[in-house]
CSV table of C-alpha atoms and ligand atoms in Angstrom, one decimal:
chain,number,residue,atom,x,y,z
A,140,MET,CA,0.0,0.0,0.0
A,141,THR,CA,1.0,3.6,-0.4
A,142,ALA,CA,2.1,5.4,2.7
A,143,THR,CA,0.5,8.8,3.0
A,144,ASN,CA,0.0,11.1,5.9
A,145,ARG,CA,-3.6,10.5,6.5
A,146,ASP,CA,-3.9,13.1,9.2
A,147,THR,CA,-3.2,15.9,6.9
A,148,ASP,CA,-4.7,14.2,3.8
A,149,LEU,CA,-8.3,14.5,4.8
A,150,GLY,CA,-7.9,17.8,6.6
A,151,ALA,CA,-6.3,19.3,3.5
A,152,THR,CA,-9.0,18.1,1.0
A,153,LEU,CA,-12.2,18.4,3.0
A,154,PRO,CA,-14.0,20.9,5.1
A,155,ALA,CA,-13.8,20.1,8.8
A,156,THR,CA,-16.7,17.7,8.9
A,157,THR,CA,-15.4,15.4,11.6
A,158,PRO,CA,-17.6,16.5,14.5
A,159,ALA,CA,-16.5,17.0,18.1
A,160,GLY,CA,-16.8,13.7,19.9
A,161,VAL,CA,-14.1,11.7,18.2
A,162,GLU,CA,-11.5,13.1,20.6
A,163,ALA,CA,-13.4,11.8,23.7
A,164,ILE,CA,-13.6,8.4,22.1
A,165,ARG,CA,-10.0,8.4,21.1
A,166,ASP,CA,-8.9,9.3,24.7
A,167,ALA,CA,-11.2,6.7,26.2
A,168,ILE,CA,-9.5,4.1,23.9
A,169,ARG,CA,-6.0,5.3,24.5
A,170,THR,CA,-6.3,5.0,28.3
A,171,ARG,CA,-7.8,1.5,28.3
A,172,HIS,CA,-6.4,-1.9,27.3
A,173,ARG,CA,-9.0,-4.7,27.0
A,174,PHE,CA,-12.0,-4.2,24.7
A,175,LEU,CA,-15.2,-6.0,23.8
A,176,LEU,CA,-16.8,-4.9,20.5
A,177,THR,CA,-20.4,-5.5,19.7
A,178,SER,CA,-23.1,-4.3,17.2
A,179,HIS,CA,-26.7,-4.9,16.4
A,180,ALA,CA,-28.5,-8.2,16.1
A,181,ARG,CA,-28.6,-9.6,12.6
A,182,PRO,CA,-25.4,-7.7,11.7
A,183,ASP,CA,-25.1,-6.1,8.3
A,184,GLY,CA,-22.1,-5.0,6.2
A,185,ASP,CA,-21.7,-1.8,8.2
A,186,SER,CA,-21.8,-3.5,11.6
A,187,ILE,CA,-19.3,-6.2,10.5
A,188,GLY,CA,-17.1,-3.8,8.6
A,189,SER,CA,-17.0,-1.2,11.5
A,190,GLN,CA,-16.3,-3.9,14.1
A,191,LEU,CA,-13.5,-5.6,12.2
A,192,ALA,CA,-11.9,-2.3,11.1
A,193,MET,CA,-11.9,-1.3,14.7
A,194,ALA,CA,-10.6,-4.7,15.9
A,195,PHE,CA,-7.6,-4.5,13.5
A,196,ALA,CA,-6.9,-0.9,14.5
A,197,LEU,CA,-7.0,-1.9,18.2
A,198,ASP,CA,-4.6,-4.8,17.4
A,199,ALA,CA,-2.2,-2.3,15.9
A,200,LEU,CA,-2.3,-0.3,19.1
A,201,GLY,CA,-1.4,-3.5,21.1
A,202,LYS,CA,-4.9,-3.7,22.7
A,203,GLU,CA,-6.8,-6.9,23.6
A,204,VAL,CA,-9.9,-7.3,21.5
A,205,ARG,CA,-12.9,-9.6,21.7
A,206,ILE,CA,-15.9,-9.3,19.3
A,207,VAL,CA,-19.3,-10.7,20.4
A,208,ASN,CA,-22.5,-10.5,18.3
A,209,ALA,CA,-26.0,-12.0,18.9
A,210,ASP,CA,-26.3,-13.4,15.4
A,211,PRO,CA,-23.8,-14.7,12.8
A,212,ALA,CA,-22.9,-12.5,9.9
A,213,PRO,CA,-24.4,-13.2,6.5
A,214,GLU,CA,-22.8,-16.1,4.6
A,215,HIS,CA,-21.2,-14.0,1.9
A,216,TYR,CA,-19.2,-12.0,4.4
A,217,GLN,CA,-17.6,-15.1,5.9
A,218,ASP,CA,-14.3,-15.0,3.9
A,219,PHE,CA,-13.6,-11.3,4.7
A,220,PRO,CA,-10.5,-10.9,6.9
A,221,GLY,CA,-10.9,-11.6,10.6
A,222,MET,CA,-14.4,-13.0,10.4
A,223,HIS,CA,-13.3,-16.0,12.5
A,224,ARG,CA,-12.7,-13.6,15.4
A,225,ILE,CA,-16.4,-12.9,15.8
A,226,GLU,CA,-18.1,-14.9,18.7
A,227,VAL,CA,-21.8,-15.4,18.4
A,228,ALA,CA,-23.5,-15.5,21.8
A,229,PRO,CA,-26.7,-14.2,23.4
A,230,ARG,CA,-24.9,-13.1,26.6
A,231,VAL,CA,-21.5,-12.4,28.0
A,232,GLU,CA,-21.2,-13.8,31.5
A,233,ARG,CA,-18.4,-11.7,33.0
A,234,PRO,CA,-17.0,-9.3,30.3
A,235,ASP,CA,-13.8,-8.6,32.3
A,236,VAL,CA,-12.8,-5.8,29.9
A,237,ASP,CA,-12.0,-2.1,30.4
A,238,ALA,CA,-14.6,-1.0,27.8
A,239,VAL,CA,-17.3,-2.2,25.6
A,240,ILE,CA,-17.5,-0.5,22.2
A,241,VAL,CA,-21.0,-0.6,20.9
A,242,MET,CA,-21.4,0.4,17.2
A,243,GLU,CA,-24.5,1.0,15.1
A,244,CYS,CA,-26.9,0.8,18.0
A,245,SER,CA,-29.3,3.5,19.0
A,246,ASP,CA,-29.9,1.7,22.3
A,247,LEU,CA,-27.9,-1.0,24.1
A,248,SER,CA,-30.8,-3.4,23.7
A,249,ARG,CA,-30.3,-3.4,19.9
A,250,THR,CA,-27.2,-5.6,20.5
A,251,ALA,CA,-29.4,-8.4,21.9
A,252,VAL,CA,-26.3,-9.4,23.8
A,253,ALA,CA,-27.1,-9.5,27.6
A,254,GLY,CA,-24.6,-8.9,30.3
A,255,LEU,CA,-23.1,-5.6,29.1
A,256,GLU,CA,-25.1,-3.3,31.3
A,257,GLY,CA,-22.9,-1.5,33.8
A,258,GLU,CA,-19.7,-1.8,31.8
A,259,PHE,CA,-17.8,1.3,30.5
A,260,LEU,CA,-19.7,1.8,27.3
A,261,ILE,CA,-18.3,3.6,24.2
A,262,ASN,CA,-21.3,4.4,22.0
A,263,ILE,CA,-20.5,5.1,18.3
A,264,ASP,CA,-23.5,5.4,16.0
A,265,HIS,CA,-25.0,7.3,13.0
A,266,HIS,CA,-28.7,6.4,13.4
A,267,ALA,CA,-31.1,9.2,14.1
A,268,GLY,CA,-32.5,9.1,17.6
A,269,ASN,CA,-29.5,7.6,19.4
A,270,HIS,CA,-30.3,7.4,23.1
A,271,MET,CA,-26.8,8.4,24.2
A,272,TYR,CA,-26.6,5.4,26.6
A,273,GLY,CA,-22.8,5.3,26.7
A,274,SER,CA,-20.3,6.3,29.2
A,275,VAL,CA,-18.9,8.3,26.3
A,276,ASN,CA,-21.0,8.9,23.2
A,277,TRP,CA,-20.2,9.9,19.6
A,278,HIS,CA,-23.3,10.3,17.5
A,279,ASP,CA,-23.0,11.6,14.0
A,280,GLU,CA,-26.1,11.4,11.9
A,281,SER,CA,-24.3,13.0,8.9
A,282,ALA,CA,-22.1,9.9,8.5
A,283,ALA,CA,-23.2,7.7,5.5
A,284,ALA,CA,-22.1,4.6,7.5
A,285,CYS,CA,-20.7,3.9,10.9
A,286,GLY,CA,-17.6,2.8,9.0
A,287,GLU,CA,-17.1,6.5,8.1
A,288,MET,CA,-16.9,7.3,11.8
A,289,VAL,CA,-14.6,4.4,12.5
A,290,PHE,CA,-12.3,5.7,9.7
A,291,GLY,CA,-12.2,9.1,11.5
A,292,LEU,CA,-11.4,7.4,14.8
A,293,ILE,CA,-8.7,5.3,13.3
A,294,GLN,CA,-7.2,8.5,11.9
A,295,ALA,CA,-7.5,10.2,15.3
A,296,LEU,CA,-5.7,7.2,16.9
A,297,GLY,CA,-2.9,7.5,14.4
A,298,VAL,CA,-3.3,4.0,13.1
A,299,GLU,CA,-2.2,3.3,9.6
A,300,LEU,CA,-4.9,2.4,7.1
A,301,THR,CA,-3.8,-1.2,6.2
A,302,GLU,CA,-5.5,-3.1,3.4
A,303,GLN,CA,-7.4,-5.2,6.0
A,304,ILE,CA,-8.8,-2.1,7.7
A,305,ALA,CA,-9.6,-0.4,4.4
A,306,THR,CA,-11.4,-3.5,3.2
A,307,HIS,CA,-13.8,-3.3,6.2
A,308,ILE,CA,-14.3,0.4,6.0
A,309,TYR,CA,-15.1,0.1,2.3
A,310,LEU,CA,-17.5,-2.8,3.0
A,311,ALA,CA,-19.3,-0.7,5.6
A,312,ILE,CA,-19.7,2.2,3.2
A,313,LEU,CA,-20.6,0.2,0.1
A,314,THR,CA,-23.4,-1.7,1.9
A,315,ASP,CA,-24.8,1.1,4.2
A,316,THR,CA,-25.1,3.5,1.3
A,317,GLY,CA,-27.0,0.7,-0.6
A,318,SER,CA,-24.2,0.7,-3.2
A,319,PHE,CA,-24.0,4.5,-3.3
A,320,HIS,CA,-27.8,4.9,-3.6
A,321,HIS,CA,-28.8,6.5,-0.3
A,322,SER,CA,-28.7,10.0,1.0
A,323,HIS,CA,-26.0,11.2,3.4
A,324,ILE,CA,-23.3,10.5,0.7
A,325,THR,CA,-20.8,13.4,0.9
A,326,PRO,CA,-17.4,14.3,-0.5
A,327,ARG,CA,-16.0,12.8,2.7
A,328,THR,CA,-17.6,9.4,1.8
A,329,PHE,CA,-15.7,9.4,-1.5
A,330,GLU,CA,-12.5,10.7,0.1
A,331,ILE,CA,-12.6,7.8,2.5
A,332,CYS,CA,-13.3,5.4,-0.3
A,333,ARG,CA,-10.4,6.9,-2.3
A,334,GLN,CA,-8.0,6.3,0.5
A,335,CYS,CA,-9.4,2.7,0.9
A,336,VAL,CA,-8.7,2.0,-2.8
A,337,GLU,CA,-5.2,3.6,-2.4
A,338,ALA,CA,-4.7,1.2,0.5
A,339,GLY,CA,-5.4,-1.8,-1.8
A,340,VAL,CA,-9.2,-2.3,-2.0
A,341,ASN,CA,-10.4,-3.3,-5.4
A,342,PRO,CA,-14.0,-1.8,-5.9
A,343,ALA,CA,-14.9,-4.3,-8.7
A,344,VAL,CA,-13.9,-7.3,-6.6
A,345,MET,CA,-15.7,-5.9,-3.5
A,346,ALA,CA,-18.9,-5.3,-5.5
A,347,ARG,CA,-18.8,-8.9,-6.9
A,348,ARG,CA,-18.1,-10.3,-3.4
A,349,VAL,CA,-20.9,-8.3,-1.8
A,350,PHE,CA,-23.6,-8.2,-4.4
A,351,ASP,CA,-22.9,-11.2,-6.8
A,352,SER,CA,-22.5,-13.9,-4.2
A,353,ASN,CA,-26.1,-15.2,-4.1
A,354,SER,CA,-27.0,-18.8,-3.5
A,355,PHE,CA,-29.4,-20.5,-6.0
A,356,GLY,CA,-31.9,-20.6,-3.1
A,357,LYS,CA,-31.7,-16.8,-2.9
A,358,LEU,CA,-32.3,-16.5,-6.7
A,359,LYS,CA,-35.4,-18.7,-6.4
A,360,LEU,CA,-36.5,-16.6,-3.4
A,361,ILE,CA,-36.2,-13.5,-5.5
A,362,GLY,CA,-38.6,-15.0,-8.0
A,363,ALA,CA,-41.1,-16.1,-5.4
A,364,LEU,CA,-41.0,-12.7,-3.6
A,365,LEU,CA,-41.5,-10.7,-6.8
A,366,ASP,CA,-44.2,-13.1,-7.9
A,367,ASP,CA,-46.0,-12.5,-4.6
A,368,MET,CA,-45.4,-8.7,-4.6
A,369,GLU,CA,-48.4,-6.4,-4.4
A,370,LEU,CA,-48.6,-2.8,-5.4
A,371,ALA,CA,-50.4,0.0,-3.6
A,372,ASP,CA,-50.8,3.8,-4.0
A,373,GLN,CA,-51.1,3.5,-7.8
A,374,GLY,CA,-47.8,1.6,-8.1
A,375,ARG,CA,-45.8,4.0,-5.8
A,376,LEU,CA,-45.6,1.5,-3.0
A,377,ALA,CA,-44.5,-2.2,-3.3
A,378,VAL,CA,-45.4,-4.7,-0.6
A,379,LEU,CA,-43.3,-7.8,-0.1
A,380,ARG,CA,-44.1,-10.6,2.2
A,381,MET,CA,-42.0,-13.6,3.3
A,382,ASP,CA,-42.7,-16.5,5.7
A,383,GLU,CA,-41.1,-19.8,6.6
A,384,GLN,CA,-42.9,-21.8,3.9
A,385,MET,CA,-41.5,-19.5,1.2
A,386,LEU,CA,-38.0,-20.1,2.5
A,387,GLU,CA,-38.5,-23.8,2.6
A,388,ALA,CA,-40.1,-24.0,-0.9
A,389,THR,CA,-37.2,-22.1,-2.4
A,390,GLY,CA,-34.4,-23.7,-0.4
A,391,SER,CA,-33.3,-20.4,1.1
A,392,THR,CA,-32.6,-19.0,4.6
A,393,HIS,CA,-33.4,-15.9,6.6
A,394,ASN,CA,-30.0,-14.5,5.7
A,395,ASP,CA,-30.8,-14.8,2.0
A,396,THR,CA,-33.5,-12.1,2.5
A,397,GLU,CA,-30.7,-9.4,3.0
A,398,GLY,CA,-30.8,-6.8,0.3
A,399,LEU,CA,-33.9,-8.1,-1.5
A,400,ILE,CA,-36.0,-5.3,-0.3
A,401,ASN,CA,-34.2,-3.0,-2.7
A,402,LEU,CA,-35.3,-4.9,-5.8
A,403,PRO,CA,-38.7,-3.2,-6.2
A,404,LEU,CA,-37.0,0.2,-5.9
A,405,THR,CA,-35.4,-0.4,-9.3
A,406,ALA,CA,-38.8,0.3,-10.9
A,407,ARG,CA,-39.0,4.0,-11.7
A,408,GLU,CA,-42.5,4.5,-10.3
A,409,ILE,CA,-41.9,2.9,-7.0
A,410,GLN,CA,-41.1,5.4,-4.2
A,411,ALA,CA,-41.1,3.1,-1.2
A,412,VAL,CA,-41.0,-0.6,-0.4
A,413,VAL,CA,-42.2,-2.4,2.7
A,414,PHE,CA,-41.1,-6.0,3.4
A,415,PHE,CA,-43.0,-8.0,6.0
A,416,LYS,CA,-41.0,-11.0,7.3
A,417,ILE,CA,-43.0,-13.4,9.4
A,418,THR,CA,-40.5,-15.0,11.8
A,419,ASP,CA,-40.8,-18.5,13.4
A,420,THR,CA,-41.9,-16.9,16.7
A,421,GLY,CA,-44.9,-15.3,14.9
A,422,ASP,CA,-43.5,-11.7,15.2
A,423,VAL,CA,-43.4,-9.6,12.1
A,424,ARG,CA,-40.2,-7.9,11.2
A,425,VAL,CA,-40.9,-4.9,9.0
A,426,SER,CA,-38.3,-3.4,6.8
A,427,MET,CA,-38.8,-0.3,4.7
A,428,ARG,CA,-36.8,1.5,2.0
A,429,SER,CA,-37.6,4.7,0.1
A,430,LYS,CA,-36.3,7.2,-2.5
A,431,TYR,CA,-35.4,10.8,-2.0
A,432,ASP,CA,-37.5,12.6,0.7
A,433,VAL,CA,-39.9,9.8,1.5
A,434,ASP,CA,-39.1,9.4,5.3
A,435,VAL,CA,-39.6,5.8,6.4
A,436,ARG,CA,-37.6,6.4,9.7
A,437,ARG,CA,-40.5,8.5,11.0
A,438,VAL,CA,-42.9,5.6,10.2
A,439,ALA,CA,-40.5,3.1,12.0
A,440,SER,CA,-40.2,5.4,15.1
A,441,GLU,CA,-44.0,5.4,15.5
A,442,TYR,CA,-43.8,1.6,15.9
A,443,GLY,CA,-40.9,1.7,18.3
A,444,GLY,CA,-38.2,1.0,15.6
A,445,GLY,CA,-35.6,3.3,13.9
A,446,GLY,CA,-33.1,3.6,11.1
A,447,HIS,CA,-32.6,6.3,8.5
A,448,LYS,CA,-34.8,8.4,6.2
A,449,ASN,CA,-34.4,5.9,3.3
A,450,ALA,CA,-33.9,2.7,5.3
A,451,ALA,CA,-35.7,1.8,8.5
A,452,GLY,CA,-37.4,-1.0,10.3
A,453,PHE,CA,-39.3,-2.3,13.3
A,454,THR,CA,-40.7,-5.5,14.8
A,455,VAL,CA,-44.3,-6.0,15.9
A,456,PRO,CA,-46.2,-9.0,17.2
A,457,GLY,CA,-48.2,-10.8,14.5
A,458,PRO,CA,-50.4,-11.8,12.9
A,459,LEU,CA,-49.5,-9.9,9.7
A,460,ALA,CA,-53.2,-9.2,8.9
A,461,ALA,CA,-53.4,-7.1,12.1
A,462,VAL,CA,-50.6,-4.7,11.0
A,463,ARG,CA,-50.4,-4.8,7.3
A,464,GLY,CA,-53.3,-2.4,6.5
A,465,GLN,CA,-52.2,0.4,8.9
A,466,VAL,CA,-48.6,0.2,7.9
A,467,VAL,CA,-49.5,0.5,4.2
A,468,ASP,CA,-51.8,3.4,4.9
A,469,ARG,CA,-49.1,5.2,6.9
A,470,LEU,CA,-46.5,4.7,4.1
A,471,VAL,CA,-48.9,6.0,1.5
A,472,ARG,CA,-49.1,9.2,3.7
A,473,ALA,CA,-45.3,9.3,4.0
A,474,ILE,CA,-45.0,9.0,0.2
A,475,ALA,CA,-47.5,11.9,-0.3
A,476,GLU,CA,-45.5,14.1,2.1
A,477,GLY,CA,-42.2,13.1,0.5
A,478,LEU,CA,-43.4,13.9,-3.0
A,479,GLU,CA,-44.7,17.2,-1.9
A,480,SER,CA,-41.3,18.4,-0.9
A,481,ARG,CA,-39.6,17.1,-4.0
A,482,PRO,CA,-38.3,19.9,-6.2
B,608,LIG,P1,-33.3,-3.4,7.9
B,608,LIG,O1,-34.6,-3.2,7.2
B,608,LIG,O2,-33.5,-4.5,9.0
B,608,LIG,O3,-32.1,-3.7,7.0
B,608,LIG,O4,-33.0,-2.1,8.7
B,608,LIG,C1,-32.9,-0.9,8.1
B,608,LIG,C2,-32.4,0.2,9.1
B,608,LIG,O5,-33.3,0.3,10.1
B,608,LIG,C3,-31.1,-0.2,9.8
B,608,LIG,O6,-30.3,1.0,9.9
B,608,LIG,C4,-31.5,-0.8,11.1
B,608,LIG,O7,-30.5,-0.6,12.1
B,608,LIG,C5,-32.8,0.0,11.4
B,608,LIG,N1,-33.7,-0.8,12.1
B,608,LIG,C6,-34.3,-2.0,11.7
B,608,LIG,N2,-35.1,-2.5,12.7
B,608,LIG,C7,-35.0,-1.7,13.8
B,608,LIG,C8,-35.5,-1.7,15.1
B,608,LIG,N3,-36.4,-2.6,15.5
B,608,LIG,N4,-35.2,-0.6,15.9
B,608,LIG,C9,-34.3,0.3,15.5
B,608,LIG,N5,-33.8,0.4,14.3
B,608,LIG,C10,-34.1,-0.6,13.4
B,609,LIG,MN1,-25.1,1.7,9.5
């Protein structure tokens, strides 16, 4: 990789967008030695990328690092560097660390890992509505991915951007921007990606690994989902539904549903998508995506969930029939409001 002075690099080319907060986190890390990293349940590319980038950076500083998540990472991330380091557990008995770094979680309960309460918590997140539950908190809604914040922190810690770290930062940004589709993408996003590529990341290979790694089961699931898709609001809203039988019939798994919600958005008319996933416990996990100013986070927050303007979710008790109608009506309203403010 090319050695550049990253401290001056970003400062020289960009406005001072790194918000106050990173220094407090940097100092909290410098003065501690043993860390446990965690992120949200059903981790995505941003949570995995942020955690592993952070883990490699902490290694470089000679720290002890443990990573614990409630759920395994999606299959197609398994051969990314350091994946074997992630422990999957619903609780940590006695953490015995100096700090727990929680990334991508607006609340500690989002980790679904028990036993972390009462630890020294370092909260790093970019979701709107973070509850500032940490002993130190760094919340930056303007970041396109938590991985952007981790990049800033790694820089502040003076750690070199190795190819391994860059791979995970790029993974975080590539996935959390929906492959550079969502809002919140800034010159800083591309500056960070530029530095990742300079450090050895190959964007074409990354895109293939992340987006072209489907199983045949997933391909069949795509067919079944789209076949079952319903349209509302004169074709502006797509409604997807998935249950255990559909997974069985197509030979796919829950993990295979990742990213499929974006498919209907490729139709020009569609402004928002809602995906109802009926879980084996009978709960309904609701995922939503939207274009431009259609704000699905506001809808999610009304149901106790969260996320971002263009990507949000929540979970409610079933049956689906009890919630479907009101969620669809609420989204139709969100679309009308979003279209009103469109230039
Ligand atoms: P998903 O549709 O599960 O990919 O989630 C989209 C976005 O919404 C992500 O940023 C999630 O972190 C967030 N999200 C999903 N479900 C919840 C929830 N129950 N509470 C808070 N945020 C959520
Ligand atoms: Mn994220």
